[in-house]
mmCIF file of N, CA and C in Angstrom:
data_model
loop_
_atom_site.group_PDB
_atom_site.id
_atom_site.type_symbol
_atom_site.label_atom_id
_atom_site.label_comp_id
_atom_site.label_asym_id
_atom_site.label_seq_id
_atom_site.Cartn_x
_atom_site.Cartn_y
_atom_site.Cartn_z
ATOM 1 N N UNK A 1 -20.434 -3.646 17.640
ATOM 2 C CA UNK A 1 -20.241 -3.666 16.191
ATOM 3 C C UNK A 1 -18.884 -3.077 15.837
ATOM 4 N N UNK A 2 -18.431 -3.368 14.664
ATOM 5 C CA UNK A 2 -17.127 -2.905 14.211
ATOM 6 C C UNK A 2 -17.246 -1.575 13.480
ATOM 7 N N UNK A 3 -16.337 -0.686 13.769
ATOM 8 C CA UNK A 3 -16.322 0.602 13.096
ATOM 9 C C UNK A 3 -15.699 0.472 11.707
ATOM 10 N N UNK A 4 -14.715 -0.387 11.562
ATOM 11 C CA UNK A 4 -14.056 -0.604 10.293
ATOM 12 C C UNK A 4 -14.043 -2.095 9.979
ATOM 13 N N UNK A 5 -14.379 -2.476 8.732
ATOM 14 C CA UNK A 5 -14.459 -3.907 8.391
ATOM 15 C C UNK A 5 -13.194 -4.703 8.678
ATOM 16 N N UNK A 6 -12.031 -4.091 8.528
ATOM 17 C CA UNK A 6 -10.791 -4.834 8.713
ATOM 18 C C UNK A 6 -10.672 -5.379 10.136
ATOM 19 N N UNK A 7 -11.242 -4.706 11.105
ATOM 20 C CA UNK A 7 -11.138 -5.171 12.484
ATOM 21 C C UNK A 7 -11.959 -6.434 12.726
ATOM 22 N N UNK A 8 -13.112 -6.542 12.124
ATOM 23 C CA UNK A 8 -13.971 -7.715 12.320
ATOM 24 C C UNK A 8 -13.663 -8.842 11.330
ATOM 25 N N UNK A 9 -13.085 -8.504 10.182
ATOM 26 C CA UNK A 9 -12.923 -9.503 9.124
ATOM 27 C C UNK A 9 -11.474 -9.702 8.686
ATOM 28 N N UNK A 10 -10.544 -9.519 9.595
ATOM 29 C CA UNK A 10 -9.148 -9.712 9.244
ATOM 30 C C UNK A 10 -8.930 -11.131 8.720
ATOM 31 N N UNK A 11 -8.289 -11.231 7.564
ATOM 32 C CA UNK A 11 -8.001 -12.505 6.894
ATOM 33 C C UNK A 11 -9.268 -13.318 6.632
ATOM 34 N N UNK A 12 -10.404 -12.630 6.447
ATOM 35 C CA UNK A 12 -11.639 -13.307 6.113
ATOM 36 C C UNK A 12 -12.401 -13.872 7.296
ATOM 37 N N UNK A 13 -11.878 -13.701 8.494
ATOM 38 C CA UNK A 13 -12.554 -14.206 9.682
ATOM 39 C C UNK A 13 -13.665 -13.252 10.111
ATOM 40 N N UNK A 14 -14.442 -13.641 11.084
ATOM 41 C CA UNK A 14 -15.456 -12.785 11.684
ATOM 42 C C UNK A 14 -15.305 -12.935 13.191
ATOM 43 N N UNK A 15 -14.875 -11.876 13.843
ATOM 44 C CA UNK A 15 -14.618 -11.939 15.268
ATOM 45 C C UNK A 15 -15.866 -11.715 16.114
ATOM 46 N N UNK A 16 -16.966 -11.318 15.487
ATOM 47 C CA UNK A 16 -18.226 -11.117 16.193
ATOM 48 C C UNK A 16 -19.092 -12.390 16.116
ATOM 49 N N UNK A 17 -19.309 -12.887 14.892
ATOM 50 C CA UNK A 17 -20.083 -14.101 14.660
ATOM 51 C C UNK A 17 -19.214 -15.029 13.801
ATOM 52 N N UNK A 18 -18.378 -15.859 14.420
ATOM 53 C CA UNK A 18 -17.370 -16.640 13.688
ATOM 54 C C UNK A 18 -17.898 -17.454 12.499
ATOM 55 N N UNK A 19 -19.086 -18.001 12.602
ATOM 56 C CA UNK A 19 -19.601 -18.808 11.491
ATOM 57 C C UNK A 19 -20.019 -17.973 10.288
ATOM 58 N N UNK A 20 -20.066 -16.657 10.440
ATOM 59 C CA UNK A 20 -20.428 -15.761 9.328
ATOM 60 C C UNK A 20 -19.155 -15.080 8.811
ATOM 61 N N UNK A 21 -18.133 -15.872 8.549
ATOM 62 C CA UNK A 21 -16.874 -15.321 8.051
ATOM 63 C C UNK A 21 -16.959 -15.113 6.529
ATOM 64 N N UNK A 22 -15.884 -14.650 5.957
ATOM 65 C CA UNK A 22 -15.855 -14.319 4.528
ATOM 66 C C UNK A 22 -15.164 -15.381 3.680
ATOM 67 N N UNK A 23 -14.964 -16.556 4.228
ATOM 68 C CA UNK A 23 -14.369 -17.642 3.462
ATOM 69 C C UNK A 23 -15.382 -18.156 2.447
ATOM 70 N N UNK A 24 -14.888 -18.679 1.340
ATOM 71 C CA UNK A 24 -15.753 -19.093 0.226
ATOM 72 C C UNK A 24 -16.878 -20.020 0.668
ATOM 73 N N UNK A 25 -16.555 -21.035 1.425
ATOM 74 C CA UNK A 25 -17.566 -22.003 1.851
ATOM 75 C C UNK A 25 -18.671 -21.330 2.681
ATOM 76 N N UNK A 26 -18.284 -20.444 3.576
ATOM 77 C CA UNK A 26 -19.268 -19.740 4.402
ATOM 78 C C UNK A 26 -20.127 -18.802 3.570
ATOM 79 N N UNK A 27 -19.503 -18.099 2.632
ATOM 80 C CA UNK A 27 -20.283 -17.207 1.767
ATOM 81 C C UNK A 27 -21.324 -18.000 0.995
ATOM 82 N N UNK A 28 -20.941 -19.153 0.473
ATOM 83 C CA UNK A 28 -21.880 -20.004 -0.270
ATOM 84 C C UNK A 28 -22.995 -20.520 0.646
ATOM 85 N N UNK A 29 -22.623 -20.995 1.820
ATOM 86 C CA UNK A 29 -23.602 -21.516 2.765
ATOM 87 C C UNK A 29 -24.624 -20.460 3.166
ATOM 88 N N UNK A 30 -24.151 -19.217 3.328
ATOM 89 C CA UNK A 30 -25.013 -18.130 3.781
ATOM 90 C C UNK A 30 -25.640 -17.332 2.648
ATOM 91 N N UNK A 31 -25.475 -17.784 1.404
ATOM 92 C CA UNK A 31 -26.066 -17.090 0.269
ATOM 93 C C UNK A 31 -25.477 -15.707 0.036
ATOM 94 N N UNK A 32 -24.211 -15.550 0.368
ATOM 95 C CA UNK A 32 -23.543 -14.258 0.236
ATOM 96 C C UNK A 32 -22.403 -14.321 -0.782
ATOM 97 N N UNK A 33 -22.570 -15.120 -1.828
ATOM 98 C CA UNK A 33 -21.483 -15.346 -2.783
ATOM 99 C C UNK A 33 -21.735 -14.669 -4.120
ATOM 100 N N UNK A 34 -22.281 -13.443 -4.075
ATOM 101 C CA UNK A 34 -22.457 -12.678 -5.304
ATOM 102 C C UNK A 34 -22.202 -11.202 -5.008
ATOM 103 N N UNK A 35 -21.908 -10.471 -6.058
ATOM 104 C CA UNK A 35 -21.710 -9.018 -5.919
ATOM 105 C C UNK A 35 -22.957 -8.373 -5.303
ATOM 106 N N UNK A 36 -24.130 -8.768 -5.775
ATOM 107 C CA UNK A 36 -25.369 -8.171 -5.287
ATOM 108 C C UNK A 36 -25.588 -8.430 -3.804
ATOM 109 N N UNK A 37 -25.412 -9.671 -3.379
ATOM 110 C CA UNK A 37 -25.684 -9.990 -1.976
ATOM 111 C C UNK A 37 -24.679 -9.342 -1.027
ATOM 112 N N UNK A 38 -23.414 -9.310 -1.421
ATOM 113 C CA UNK A 38 -22.402 -8.671 -0.579
ATOM 114 C C UNK A 38 -22.614 -7.172 -0.558
ATOM 115 N N UNK A 39 -22.899 -6.580 -1.702
ATOM 116 C CA UNK A 39 -23.151 -5.140 -1.755
ATOM 117 C C UNK A 39 -24.338 -4.767 -0.871
ATOM 118 N N UNK A 40 -25.388 -5.570 -0.920
ATOM 119 C CA UNK A 40 -26.563 -5.317 -0.084
ATOM 120 C C UNK A 40 -26.181 -5.356 1.393
ATOM 121 N N UNK A 41 -25.396 -6.344 1.782
ATOM 122 C CA UNK A 41 -24.979 -6.490 3.176
ATOM 123 C C UNK A 41 -24.128 -5.310 3.622
ATOM 124 N N UNK A 42 -23.191 -4.882 2.791
ATOM 125 C CA UNK A 42 -22.342 -3.744 3.133
ATOM 126 C C UNK A 42 -23.201 -2.473 3.244
ATOM 127 N N UNK A 43 -24.091 -2.292 2.319
ATOM 128 C CA UNK A 43 -24.948 -1.107 2.272
ATOM 129 C C UNK A 43 -25.895 -1.034 3.476
ATOM 130 N N UNK A 44 -26.522 -2.167 3.826
ATOM 131 C CA UNK A 44 -27.601 -2.174 4.815
ATOM 132 C C UNK A 44 -27.250 -2.752 6.175
ATOM 133 N N UNK A 45 -26.150 -3.506 6.255
ATOM 134 C CA UNK A 45 -25.783 -4.141 7.512
ATOM 135 C C UNK A 45 -26.763 -5.233 7.899
ATOM 136 N N UNK A 46 -26.460 -5.939 8.986
ATOM 137 C CA UNK A 46 -27.344 -6.979 9.503
ATOM 138 C C UNK A 46 -26.662 -7.612 10.712
ATOM 139 N N UNK A 47 -27.461 -7.956 11.703
ATOM 140 C CA UNK A 47 -26.944 -8.557 12.930
ATOM 141 C C UNK A 47 -25.823 -7.680 13.498
ATOM 142 N N UNK A 48 -24.621 -8.201 13.636
ATOM 143 C CA UNK A 48 -23.519 -7.438 14.218
ATOM 144 C C UNK A 48 -22.822 -6.503 13.268
ATOM 145 N N UNK A 49 -23.192 -6.538 11.998
ATOM 146 C CA UNK A 49 -22.522 -5.675 11.010
ATOM 147 C C UNK A 49 -23.294 -4.380 10.818
ATOM 148 N N UNK A 50 -22.596 -3.249 10.980
ATOM 149 C CA UNK A 50 -23.270 -1.964 10.761
ATOM 150 C C UNK A 50 -23.471 -1.703 9.273
ATOM 151 N N UNK A 51 -24.402 -0.829 8.961
ATOM 152 C CA UNK A 51 -24.638 -0.408 7.574
ATOM 153 C C UNK A 51 -23.598 0.634 7.189
ATOM 154 N N UNK A 52 -23.053 0.480 6.000
ATOM 155 C CA UNK A 52 -22.073 1.439 5.492
ATOM 156 C C UNK A 52 -22.638 2.257 4.332
ATOM 157 N N UNK A 53 -23.926 2.057 4.018
ATOM 158 C CA UNK A 53 -24.540 2.765 2.897
ATOM 159 C C UNK A 53 -24.482 4.271 3.006
ATOM 160 N N UNK A 54 -24.581 4.804 4.184
ATOM 161 C CA UNK A 54 -24.503 6.250 4.367
ATOM 162 C C UNK A 54 -23.094 6.770 4.472
ATOM 163 N N UNK A 55 -22.131 5.862 4.551
ATOM 164 C CA UNK A 55 -20.734 6.268 4.724
ATOM 165 C C UNK A 55 -19.857 6.001 3.515
ATOM 166 N N UNK A 56 -20.285 5.055 2.664
ATOM 167 C CA UNK A 56 -19.502 4.711 1.467
ATOM 168 C C UNK A 56 -20.293 5.042 0.207
ATOM 169 N N UNK A 57 -19.579 5.447 -0.831
ATOM 170 C CA UNK A 57 -20.205 5.645 -2.136
ATOM 171 C C UNK A 57 -20.510 4.280 -2.742
ATOM 172 N N UNK A 58 -21.462 4.248 -3.668
ATOM 173 C CA UNK A 58 -21.822 2.973 -4.322
ATOM 174 C C UNK A 58 -20.604 2.333 -4.992
ATOM 175 N N UNK A 59 -19.754 3.140 -5.585
ATOM 176 C CA UNK A 59 -18.544 2.604 -6.224
ATOM 177 C C UNK A 59 -17.655 1.912 -5.188
ATOM 178 N N UNK A 60 -17.550 2.489 -3.993
ATOM 179 C CA UNK A 60 -16.744 1.891 -2.944
ATOM 180 C C UNK A 60 -17.369 0.595 -2.431
ATOM 181 N N UNK A 61 -18.687 0.563 -2.336
ATOM 182 C CA UNK A 61 -19.381 -0.649 -1.916
ATOM 183 C C UNK A 61 -19.136 -1.772 -2.916
ATOM 184 N N UNK A 62 -19.179 -1.440 -4.194
ATOM 185 C CA UNK A 62 -18.889 -2.441 -5.237
ATOM 186 C C UNK A 62 -17.452 -2.925 -5.142
ATOM 187 N N UNK A 63 -16.539 -2.032 -4.835
ATOM 188 C CA UNK A 63 -15.132 -2.414 -4.681
ATOM 189 C C UNK A 63 -14.964 -3.368 -3.511
ATOM 190 N N UNK A 64 -15.636 -3.088 -2.409
ATOM 191 C CA UNK A 64 -15.584 -3.988 -1.247
ATOM 192 C C UNK A 64 -16.142 -5.361 -1.623
ATOM 193 N N UNK A 65 -17.278 -5.387 -2.313
ATOM 194 C CA UNK A 65 -17.885 -6.665 -2.713
ATOM 195 C C UNK A 65 -16.936 -7.454 -3.617
ATOM 196 N N UNK A 66 -16.326 -6.779 -4.582
ATOM 197 C CA UNK A 66 -15.377 -7.452 -5.478
ATOM 198 C C UNK A 66 -14.197 -7.996 -4.681
ATOM 199 N N UNK A 67 -13.669 -7.195 -3.780
ATOM 200 C CA UNK A 67 -12.540 -7.603 -2.957
ATOM 201 C C UNK A 67 -12.875 -8.862 -2.144
ATOM 202 N N UNK A 68 -14.049 -8.877 -1.521
ATOM 203 C CA UNK A 68 -14.468 -10.031 -0.719
ATOM 204 C C UNK A 68 -14.557 -11.276 -1.591
ATOM 205 N N UNK A 69 -15.207 -11.165 -2.748
ATOM 206 C CA UNK A 69 -15.319 -12.329 -3.648
ATOM 207 C C UNK A 69 -13.956 -12.787 -4.138
ATOM 208 N N UNK A 70 -13.126 -11.852 -4.548
ATOM 209 C CA UNK A 70 -11.789 -12.183 -5.044
ATOM 210 C C UNK A 70 -10.964 -12.876 -3.962
ATOM 211 N N UNK A 71 -10.950 -12.304 -2.772
ATOM 212 C CA UNK A 71 -10.153 -12.861 -1.686
ATOM 213 C C UNK A 71 -10.720 -14.205 -1.205
ATOM 214 N N UNK A 72 -12.040 -14.359 -1.238
ATOM 215 C CA UNK A 72 -12.622 -15.631 -0.795
ATOM 216 C C UNK A 72 -12.189 -16.778 -1.706
ATOM 217 N N UNK A 73 -12.000 -16.481 -2.982
ATOM 218 C CA UNK A 73 -11.515 -17.511 -3.920
ATOM 219 C C UNK A 73 -10.103 -17.952 -3.559
ATOM 220 N N UNK A 74 -9.344 -17.075 -2.958
ATOM 221 C CA UNK A 74 -7.954 -17.370 -2.569
ATOM 222 C C UNK A 74 -7.875 -17.728 -1.088
ATOM 223 N N UNK A 75 -9.042 -17.843 -0.426
ATOM 224 C CA UNK A 75 -9.117 -18.106 0.999
ATOM 225 C C UNK A 75 -8.358 -17.065 1.823
ATOM 226 N N UNK A 76 -8.344 -15.835 1.305
ATOM 227 C CA UNK A 76 -7.712 -14.686 1.974
ATOM 228 C C UNK A 76 -6.232 -14.921 2.256
ATOM 229 N N UNK A 77 -5.564 -15.673 1.372
ATOM 230 C CA UNK A 77 -4.144 -15.948 1.550
ATOM 231 C C UNK A 77 -3.262 -14.892 0.914
ATOM 232 N N UNK A 78 -3.784 -14.174 -0.069
ATOM 233 C CA UNK A 78 -3.007 -13.138 -0.761
ATOM 234 C C UNK A 78 -3.552 -11.773 -0.378
ATOM 235 N N UNK A 79 -2.687 -10.785 -0.329
ATOM 236 C CA UNK A 79 -3.109 -9.431 -0.007
ATOM 237 C C UNK A 79 -3.157 -8.543 -1.231
ATOM 238 N N UNK A 80 -3.150 -9.120 -2.423
ATOM 239 C CA UNK A 80 -3.214 -8.325 -3.630
ATOM 240 C C UNK A 80 -4.587 -8.439 -4.246
ATOM 241 N N UNK A 81 -4.927 -7.449 -5.036
ATOM 242 C CA UNK A 81 -6.207 -7.449 -5.720
ATOM 243 C C UNK A 81 -5.980 -7.041 -7.155
ATOM 244 N N UNK A 82 -6.697 -7.668 -8.052
ATOM 245 C CA UNK A 82 -6.571 -7.355 -9.457
ATOM 246 C C UNK A 82 -7.884 -6.783 -9.972
ATOM 247 N N UNK A 83 -7.799 -5.670 -10.674
ATOM 248 C CA UNK A 83 -9.003 -5.059 -11.261
ATOM 249 C C UNK A 83 -8.971 -5.201 -12.754
#
């Protein structure tokens, strides 16, 4: 498993389970295209992804979920985020 998300999901990819990447199409296919579903995944983990619920504050988990959704819309081509 990955200790830090950036190592497993660089540029929206997934180096552990490639078909479970963070690209828009994959998020939609896997039912992970909402703040709630991504937050749940970050908080609880699943398969090769560790749970970060005990390590991140809820505000940080929401920020990660927003970042994933925002970047997936851009196909992870931009490194900026707008709040």
